[in-house]
Amino acid sequence: MTSEISLLVNPVAGRGRGARAAQPAARALRDAGYSVRTVVGTDAADALRRAREAVAAGTDALIAVGGDGLVSLALQAVAGTDTPLGVVAVGTGNDYARALGLPVRDPAAAGRIAADALAHGRARELDLGRVAGRWFGTVLASGFDSRVNDRGNRMRWPNGRFKYDLAMLAELAAFRPVPYRVTLDDGVEREIEATLVAVGNGTSYGGGMRICAGAAMDDRLFDVTVVGDCGRATLLTVFPRVYRGTHLDHPRVTVHRTRTITLAAPGLTGYADGEPLGPLPLTAECVTGAVRVLIPGP
């Protein structure tokens, strides 16, 4: 039985669900006999510092209570260590939890799963992406989708998902294909015109958009989805299919599998796990078994 578990909480995740979710998650862990310590930072940098301190002090698990942004932050603290990560998904997107079959917006159930996994030593070793000094668990985005993120982040109104729907419409109106230079494991630089290039350690981003639907988190490789040069009408046809993953069958879409990738393109920002990384060029590497995640039993 472990002595102490650290609960990393984002109190504003999911419009306040993070703060409310911490209590039933902690109760489920305490009911299973674990001591629980809550970690809350004043901002992202402070939360990461506190999470790293908990890991360095020997906490038996770090459990992220929030959305994909908080999971991404927790990954920075546990990647490359023996400390397992638990996920109590109560954010807006929750793509990391969905990819692993973990409960979404059910903190008590997620807490019970984490407790049971700890009791039975059930932590799954998973790959992570590494780019620009950061770890990521789901998708590195660039192109049309990252431009939507850029525009949405600049908008002060409205709030929530609707802001990004409006940003998407605005980007569609201004859309032009992007000249990329892409280098995979073979070292050959490819010059392509593309709508977007998504590098998937996980399958989805944006709350269930399965842009890299065939990706596996433990196969040592990225799935790279390239949506080629296509007009607005084609893009409007292809994009809704992303939620089912059937866009991969479209003739304008190709998929590559690689351990490393370098993306270069003018005027683009890269986003990993929904967090901005900075302008391209960027080089990403798939790191085998970089994190141990508490998962449901068979």
PDB file of C-alpha atoms in Angstrom, residues 8 46 55 91 104 111 129 134 139 143 145 173 194 199 212 224 228 271 283 285:
ATOM      1  CA  LEU A   8      -2.483  17.881  -9.054  1.00  0.00           C
ATOM      2  CA  ASP A  46       4.084  27.283  -9.984  1.00  0.00           C
ATOM      3  CA  VAL A  55       7.819  13.628  -7.641  1.00  0.00           C
ATOM      4  CA  GLY A  91     -11.730  19.295 -18.815  1.00  0.00           C
ATOM      5  CA  VAL A 104     -14.443  11.283 -18.649  1.00  0.00           C
ATOM      6  CA  GLY A 111     -10.211   7.807  -8.591  1.00  0.00           C
ATOM      7  CA  GLY A 129       6.638  12.944 -27.990  1.00  0.00           C
ATOM      8  CA  ARG A 134       8.510  19.686 -23.906  1.00  0.00           C
ATOM      9  CA  VAL A 139      -0.855  15.437 -31.085  1.00  0.00           C
ATOM     10  CA  GLY A 143      -1.147  24.284 -40.351  1.00  0.00           C
ATOM     11  CA  ASP A 145      -5.579  23.743 -37.143  1.00  0.00           C
ATOM     12  CA  ALA A 173     -12.247  32.514 -45.405  1.00  0.00           C
ATOM     13  CA  ALA A 194      -0.398  20.972 -47.410  1.00  0.00           C
ATOM     14  CA  VAL A 199       2.078  14.376 -35.617  1.00  0.00           C
ATOM     15  CA  CYS A 212      -4.318  10.508 -36.271  1.00  0.00           C
ATOM     16  CA  VAL A 224       1.894  11.646 -39.197  1.00  0.00           C
ATOM     17  CA  GLY A 228      -2.672  17.858 -48.781  1.00  0.00           C
ATOM     18  CA  TYR A 271       0.890  23.275 -30.795  1.00  0.00           C
ATOM     19  CA  THR A 283      11.811  18.648 -34.549  1.00  0.00           C
ATOM     20  CA  GLU A 285      11.045  12.610 -31.388  1.00  0.00           C
TER      21      GLU A 285
END
